[in-house]
CSV table of N, CA and C in Angstrom, one decimal:
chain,number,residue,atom,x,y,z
A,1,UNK,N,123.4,88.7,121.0
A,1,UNK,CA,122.2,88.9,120.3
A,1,UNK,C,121.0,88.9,121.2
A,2,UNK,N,120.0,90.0,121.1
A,2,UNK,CA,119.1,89.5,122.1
A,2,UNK,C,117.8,89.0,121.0
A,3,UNK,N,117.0,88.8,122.2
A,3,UNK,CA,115.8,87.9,121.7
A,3,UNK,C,114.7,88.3,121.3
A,4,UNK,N,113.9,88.2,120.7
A,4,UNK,CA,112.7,89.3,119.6
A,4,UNK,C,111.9,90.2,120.6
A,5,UNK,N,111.3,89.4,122.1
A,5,UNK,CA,110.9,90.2,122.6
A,5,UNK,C,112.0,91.4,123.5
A,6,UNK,N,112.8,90.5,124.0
A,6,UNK,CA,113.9,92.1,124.4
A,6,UNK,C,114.2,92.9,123.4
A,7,UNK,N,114.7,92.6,121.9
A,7,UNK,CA,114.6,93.6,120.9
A,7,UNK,C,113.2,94.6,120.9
A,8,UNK,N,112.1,94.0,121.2
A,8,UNK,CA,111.0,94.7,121.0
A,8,UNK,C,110.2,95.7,121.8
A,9,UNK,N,111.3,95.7,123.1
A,9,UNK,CA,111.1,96.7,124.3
A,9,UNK,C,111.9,97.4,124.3
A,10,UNK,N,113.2,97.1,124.4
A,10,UNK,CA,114.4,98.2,124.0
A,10,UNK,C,114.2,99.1,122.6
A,11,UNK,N,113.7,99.1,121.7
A,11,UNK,CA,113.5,99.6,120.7
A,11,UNK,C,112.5,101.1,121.0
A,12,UNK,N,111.4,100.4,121.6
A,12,UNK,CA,110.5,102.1,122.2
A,12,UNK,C,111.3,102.9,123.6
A,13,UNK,N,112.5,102.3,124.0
A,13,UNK,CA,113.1,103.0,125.0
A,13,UNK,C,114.0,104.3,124.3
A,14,UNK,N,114.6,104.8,123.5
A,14,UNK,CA,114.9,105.7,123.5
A,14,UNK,C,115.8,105.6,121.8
A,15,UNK,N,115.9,107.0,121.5
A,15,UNK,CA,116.6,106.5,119.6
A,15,UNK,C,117.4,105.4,119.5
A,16,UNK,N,118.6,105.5,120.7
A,16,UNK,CA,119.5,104.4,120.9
A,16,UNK,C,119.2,103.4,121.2
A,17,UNK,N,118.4,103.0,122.0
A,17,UNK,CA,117.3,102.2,121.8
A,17,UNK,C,117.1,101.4,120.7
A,18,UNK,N,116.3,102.1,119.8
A,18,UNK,CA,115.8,101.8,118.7
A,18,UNK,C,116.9,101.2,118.1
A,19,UNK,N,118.1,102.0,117.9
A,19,UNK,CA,119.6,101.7,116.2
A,19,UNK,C,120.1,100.6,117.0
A,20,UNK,N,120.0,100.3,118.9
A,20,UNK,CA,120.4,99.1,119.1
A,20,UNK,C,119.9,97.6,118.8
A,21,UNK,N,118.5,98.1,118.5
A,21,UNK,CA,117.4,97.0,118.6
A,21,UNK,C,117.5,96.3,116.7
A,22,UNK,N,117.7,97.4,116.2
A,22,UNK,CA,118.0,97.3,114.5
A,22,UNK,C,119.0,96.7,114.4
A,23,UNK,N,120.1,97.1,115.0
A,23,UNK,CA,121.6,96.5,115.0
A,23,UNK,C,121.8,95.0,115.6
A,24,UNK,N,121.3,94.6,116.7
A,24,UNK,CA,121.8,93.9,117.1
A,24,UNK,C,120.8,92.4,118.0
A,25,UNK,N,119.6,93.6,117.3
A,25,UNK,CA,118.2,92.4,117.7
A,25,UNK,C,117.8,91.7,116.5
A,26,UNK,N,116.9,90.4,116.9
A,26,UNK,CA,116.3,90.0,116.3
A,26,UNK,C,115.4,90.4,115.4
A,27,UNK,N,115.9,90.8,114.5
A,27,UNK,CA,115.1,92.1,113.7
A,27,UNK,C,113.9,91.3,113.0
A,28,UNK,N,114.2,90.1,112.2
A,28,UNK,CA,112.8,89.1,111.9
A,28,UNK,C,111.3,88.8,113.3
A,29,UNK,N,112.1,88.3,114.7
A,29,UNK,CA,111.5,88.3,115.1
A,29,UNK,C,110.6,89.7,115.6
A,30,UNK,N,110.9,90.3,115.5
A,30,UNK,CA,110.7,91.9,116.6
A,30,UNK,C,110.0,92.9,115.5
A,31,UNK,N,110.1,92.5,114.1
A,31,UNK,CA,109.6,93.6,113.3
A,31,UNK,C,108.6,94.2,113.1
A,32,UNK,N,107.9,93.8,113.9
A,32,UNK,CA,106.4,94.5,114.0
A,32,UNK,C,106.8,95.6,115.1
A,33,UNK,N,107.5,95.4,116.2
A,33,UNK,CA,107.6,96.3,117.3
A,33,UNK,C,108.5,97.5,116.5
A,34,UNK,N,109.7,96.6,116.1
A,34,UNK,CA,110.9,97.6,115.2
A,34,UNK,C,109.9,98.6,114.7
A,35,UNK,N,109.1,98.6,113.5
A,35,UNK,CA,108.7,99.2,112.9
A,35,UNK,C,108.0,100.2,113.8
A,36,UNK,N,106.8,99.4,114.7
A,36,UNK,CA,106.1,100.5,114.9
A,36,UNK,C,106.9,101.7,115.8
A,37,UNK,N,107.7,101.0,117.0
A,37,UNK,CA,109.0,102.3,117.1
A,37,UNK,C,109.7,103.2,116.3
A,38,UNK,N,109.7,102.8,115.4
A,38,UNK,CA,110.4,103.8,114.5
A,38,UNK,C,109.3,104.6,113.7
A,39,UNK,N,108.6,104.3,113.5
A,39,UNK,CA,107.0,105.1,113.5
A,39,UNK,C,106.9,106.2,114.5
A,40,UNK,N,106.5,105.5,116.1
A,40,UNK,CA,107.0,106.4,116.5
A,40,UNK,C,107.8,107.3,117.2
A,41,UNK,N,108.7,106.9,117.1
A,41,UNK,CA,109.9,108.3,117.0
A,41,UNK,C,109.7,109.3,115.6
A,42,UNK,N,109.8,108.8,115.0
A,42,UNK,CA,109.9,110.0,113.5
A,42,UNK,C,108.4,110.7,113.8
A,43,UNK,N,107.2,110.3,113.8
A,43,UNK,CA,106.7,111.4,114.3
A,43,UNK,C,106.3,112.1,115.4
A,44,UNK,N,107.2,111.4,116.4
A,44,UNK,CA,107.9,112.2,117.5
A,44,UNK,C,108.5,113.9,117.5
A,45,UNK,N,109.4,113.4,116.5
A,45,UNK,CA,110.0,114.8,115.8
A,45,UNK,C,108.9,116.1,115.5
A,46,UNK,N,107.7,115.5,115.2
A,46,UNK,CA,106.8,117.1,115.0
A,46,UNK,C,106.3,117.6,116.7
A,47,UNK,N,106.7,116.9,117.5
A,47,UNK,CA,107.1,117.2,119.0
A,47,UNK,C,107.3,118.7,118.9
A,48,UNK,N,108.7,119.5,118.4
A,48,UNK,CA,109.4,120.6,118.4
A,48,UNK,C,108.1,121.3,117.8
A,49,UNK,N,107.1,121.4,117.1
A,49,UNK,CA,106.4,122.7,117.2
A,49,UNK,C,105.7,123.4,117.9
A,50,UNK,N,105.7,124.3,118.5
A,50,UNK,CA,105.2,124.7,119.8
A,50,UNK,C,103.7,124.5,119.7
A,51,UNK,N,102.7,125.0,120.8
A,51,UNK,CA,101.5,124.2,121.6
A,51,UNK,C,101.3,123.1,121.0
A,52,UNK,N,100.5,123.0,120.0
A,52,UNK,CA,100.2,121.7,119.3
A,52,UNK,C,101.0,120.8,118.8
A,53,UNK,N,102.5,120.6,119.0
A,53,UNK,CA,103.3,120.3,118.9
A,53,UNK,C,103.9,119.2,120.0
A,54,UNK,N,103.4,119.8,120.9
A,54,UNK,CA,103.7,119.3,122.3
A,54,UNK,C,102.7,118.7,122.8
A,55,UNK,N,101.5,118.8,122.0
A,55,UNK,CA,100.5,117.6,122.6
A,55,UNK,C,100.8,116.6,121.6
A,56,UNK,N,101.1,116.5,120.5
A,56,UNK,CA,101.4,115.7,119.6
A,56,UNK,C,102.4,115.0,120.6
A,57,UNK,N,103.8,115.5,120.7
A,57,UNK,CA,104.5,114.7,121.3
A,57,UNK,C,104.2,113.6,122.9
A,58,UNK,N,103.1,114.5,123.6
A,58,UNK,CA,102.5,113.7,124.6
A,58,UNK,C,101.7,112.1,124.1
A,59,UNK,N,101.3,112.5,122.8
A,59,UNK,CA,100.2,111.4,122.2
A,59,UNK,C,101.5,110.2,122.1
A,60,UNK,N,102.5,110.3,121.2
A,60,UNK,CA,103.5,110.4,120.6
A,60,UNK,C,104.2,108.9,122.1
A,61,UNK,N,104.3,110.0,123.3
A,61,UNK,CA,105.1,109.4,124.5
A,61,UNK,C,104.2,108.0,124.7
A,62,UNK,N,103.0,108.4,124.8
A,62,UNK,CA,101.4,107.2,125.1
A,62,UNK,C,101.7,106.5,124.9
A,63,UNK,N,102.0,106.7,123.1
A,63,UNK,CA,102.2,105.6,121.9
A,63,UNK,C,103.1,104.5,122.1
A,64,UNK,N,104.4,105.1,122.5
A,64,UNK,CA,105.6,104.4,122.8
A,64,UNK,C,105.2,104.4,124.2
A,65,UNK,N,104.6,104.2,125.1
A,65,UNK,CA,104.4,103.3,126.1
A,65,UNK,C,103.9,102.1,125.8
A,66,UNK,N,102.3,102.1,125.4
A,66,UNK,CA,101.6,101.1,124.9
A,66,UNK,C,102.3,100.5,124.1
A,67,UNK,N,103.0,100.5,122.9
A,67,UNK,CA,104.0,99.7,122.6
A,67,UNK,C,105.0,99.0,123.3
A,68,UNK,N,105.6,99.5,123.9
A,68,UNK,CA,106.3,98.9,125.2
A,68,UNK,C,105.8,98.1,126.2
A,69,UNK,N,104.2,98.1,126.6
A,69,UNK,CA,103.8,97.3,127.0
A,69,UNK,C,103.0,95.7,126.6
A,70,UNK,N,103.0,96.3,124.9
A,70,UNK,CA,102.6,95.4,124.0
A,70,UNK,C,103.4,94.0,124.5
A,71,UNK,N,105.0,94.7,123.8
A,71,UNK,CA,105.7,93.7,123.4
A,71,UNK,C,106.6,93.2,125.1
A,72,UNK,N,106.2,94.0,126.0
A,72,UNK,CA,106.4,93.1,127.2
A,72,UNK,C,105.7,92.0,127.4
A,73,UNK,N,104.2,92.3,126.8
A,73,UNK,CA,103.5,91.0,127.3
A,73,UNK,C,103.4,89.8,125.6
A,74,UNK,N,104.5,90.1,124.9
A,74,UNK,CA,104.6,89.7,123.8
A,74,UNK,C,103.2,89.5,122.6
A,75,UNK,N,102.8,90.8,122.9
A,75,UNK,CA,101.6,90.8,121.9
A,75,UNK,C,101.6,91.9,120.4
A,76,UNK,N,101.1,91.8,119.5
A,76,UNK,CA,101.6,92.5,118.6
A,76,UNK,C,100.3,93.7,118.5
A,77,UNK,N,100.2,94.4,119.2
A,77,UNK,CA,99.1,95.5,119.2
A,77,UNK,C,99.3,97.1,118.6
A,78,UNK,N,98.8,97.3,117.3
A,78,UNK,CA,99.0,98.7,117.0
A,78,UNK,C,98.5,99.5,117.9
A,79,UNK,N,99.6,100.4,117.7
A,79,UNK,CA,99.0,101.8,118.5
A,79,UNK,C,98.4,102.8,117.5
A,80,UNK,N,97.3,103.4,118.3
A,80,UNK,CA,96.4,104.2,117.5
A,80,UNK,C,97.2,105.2,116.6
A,81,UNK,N,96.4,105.8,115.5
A,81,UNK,CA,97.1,106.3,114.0
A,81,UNK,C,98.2,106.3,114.1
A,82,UNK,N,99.2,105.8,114.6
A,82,UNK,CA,100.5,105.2,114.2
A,82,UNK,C,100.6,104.0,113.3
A,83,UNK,N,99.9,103.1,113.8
A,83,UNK,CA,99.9,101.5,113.7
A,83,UNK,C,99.8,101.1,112.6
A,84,UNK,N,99.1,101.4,111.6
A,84,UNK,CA,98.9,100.9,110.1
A,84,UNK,C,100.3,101.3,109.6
A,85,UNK,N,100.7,101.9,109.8
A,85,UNK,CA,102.2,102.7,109.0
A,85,UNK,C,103.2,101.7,108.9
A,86,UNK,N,103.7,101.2,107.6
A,86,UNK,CA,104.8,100.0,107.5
A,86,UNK,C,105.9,100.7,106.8
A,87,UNK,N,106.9,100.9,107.7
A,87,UNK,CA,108.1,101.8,107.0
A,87,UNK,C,109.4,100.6,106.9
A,88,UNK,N,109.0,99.6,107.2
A,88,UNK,CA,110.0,98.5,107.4
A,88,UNK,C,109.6,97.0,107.0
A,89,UNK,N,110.1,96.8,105.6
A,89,UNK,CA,109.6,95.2,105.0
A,89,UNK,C,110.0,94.1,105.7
Protein backbone atom coordinates (compact mmCIF):
# COMPACT_ATOMS: atom_id res chain seq x y z
CA UNK A 1 0.00 0.00 0.00
CA UNK A 2 1.60 3.28 -0.64
CA UNK A 3 1.40 6.38 1.24
CA UNK A 4 -1.08 9.40 0.64
CA UNK A 5 1.59 11.46 -0.71
CA UNK A 6 3.07 8.71 -3.21
CA UNK A 7 -0.63 8.01 -3.99
CA UNK A 8 -0.94 11.67 -4.78
CA UNK A 9 1.84 11.88 -7.40
CA UNK A 10 1.35 8.73 -9.05
CA UNK A 11 -2.19 9.52 -9.69
CA UNK A 12 -1.36 12.76 -12.15
CA UNK A 13 1.25 10.39 -13.88
CA UNK A 14 -0.68 8.78 -16.37
CA UNK A 15 -4.58 6.86 -16.48
CA UNK A 16 -2.74 3.87 -14.91
CA UNK A 17 -1.48 5.95 -12.78
CA UNK A 18 -4.50 7.30 -11.66
CA UNK A 19 -6.74 3.36 -11.39
CA UNK A 20 -3.37 2.49 -9.45
CA UNK A 21 -3.50 5.29 -7.06
CA UNK A 22 -7.57 4.52 -6.56
CA UNK A 23 -6.79 0.84 -6.25
CA UNK A 24 -4.12 0.54 -4.17
CA UNK A 25 -3.39 4.08 -2.50
CA UNK A 26 -4.39 5.68 0.29
CA UNK A 27 -7.40 6.91 -1.06
CA UNK A 28 -8.59 8.85 2.36
CA UNK A 29 -5.35 10.28 2.59
CA UNK A 30 -4.68 11.44 -1.08
CA UNK A 31 -8.31 12.53 -1.94
CA UNK A 32 -7.98 15.79 -2.76
CA UNK A 33 -5.01 14.89 -5.27
CA UNK A 34 -7.23 11.61 -6.43
CA UNK A 35 -9.92 13.83 -7.32
CA UNK A 36 -8.31 16.59 -8.74
CA UNK A 37 -6.45 13.94 -11.22
CA UNK A 38 -9.29 12.52 -12.21
CA UNK A 39 -10.62 15.96 -13.01
CA UNK A 40 -7.98 16.27 -14.86
CA UNK A 41 -7.78 13.52 -17.12
CA UNK A 42 -11.55 13.46 -18.09
CA UNK A 43 -11.21 16.77 -19.25
CA UNK A 44 -8.17 15.91 -20.88
CA UNK A 45 -10.32 13.86 -23.22
CA UNK A 46 -11.67 17.15 -24.98
CA UNK A 47 -7.87 17.08 -25.97
CA UNK A 48 -9.05 15.01 -29.31
CA UNK A 49 -10.77 18.15 -30.87
CA UNK A 50 -8.76 19.59 -33.28
CA UNK A 51 -7.01 23.34 -32.81
CA UNK A 52 -8.79 24.32 -29.76
CA UNK A 53 -8.75 21.10 -28.63
CA UNK A 54 -5.22 20.85 -28.40
CA UNK A 55 -4.64 23.97 -26.49
CA UNK A 56 -7.15 22.76 -24.08
CA UNK A 57 -5.18 19.61 -23.82
CA UNK A 58 -1.78 21.75 -23.33
CA UNK A 59 -3.77 23.75 -20.38
CA UNK A 60 -4.95 20.29 -19.32
CA UNK A 61 -0.90 18.81 -19.28
CA UNK A 62 0.04 22.37 -16.98
CA UNK A 63 -2.79 21.29 -14.86
CA UNK A 64 -1.49 17.86 -14.17
CA UNK A 65 1.97 19.11 -13.68
CA UNK A 66 1.08 21.70 -11.02
CA UNK A 67 -0.78 19.09 -9.37
CA UNK A 68 2.09 16.85 -9.30
CA UNK A 69 4.11 19.32 -7.90
CA UNK A 70 1.43 20.20 -5.34
CA UNK A 71 1.39 17.00 -3.89
CA UNK A 72 5.28 16.41 -4.11
CA UNK A 73 5.70 19.16 -1.82
CA UNK A 74 2.56 17.79 0.05
CA UNK A 75 0.37 20.76 -0.30
CA UNK A 76 -3.25 20.63 -1.29
CA UNK A 77 -3.37 23.46 -4.12
CA UNK A 78 -6.17 23.59 -6.77
CA UNK A 79 -5.38 23.99 -10.15
CA UNK A 80 -7.00 26.71 -12.00
CA UNK A 81 -10.79 25.94 -13.47
CA UNK A 82 -10.28 22.50 -12.68
CA UNK A 83 -9.97 22.75 -8.96
CA UNK A 84 -13.38 23.46 -7.50
CA UNK A 85 -14.70 20.25 -9.34
CA UNK A 86 -15.49 17.43 -6.60
CA UNK A 87 -16.28 14.20 -8.57
CA UNK A 88 -15.13 12.09 -5.62
CA UNK A 89 -16.72 12.15 -1.86
Amino acid sequence: MMDSKTTGIVAYITWIGLLVALVAGDREGAKFHLNQALVIWLAGLFAAIPCIGWIWGIFCFVCAVMGCIAAINGEEKEVPLLGKIKLLK
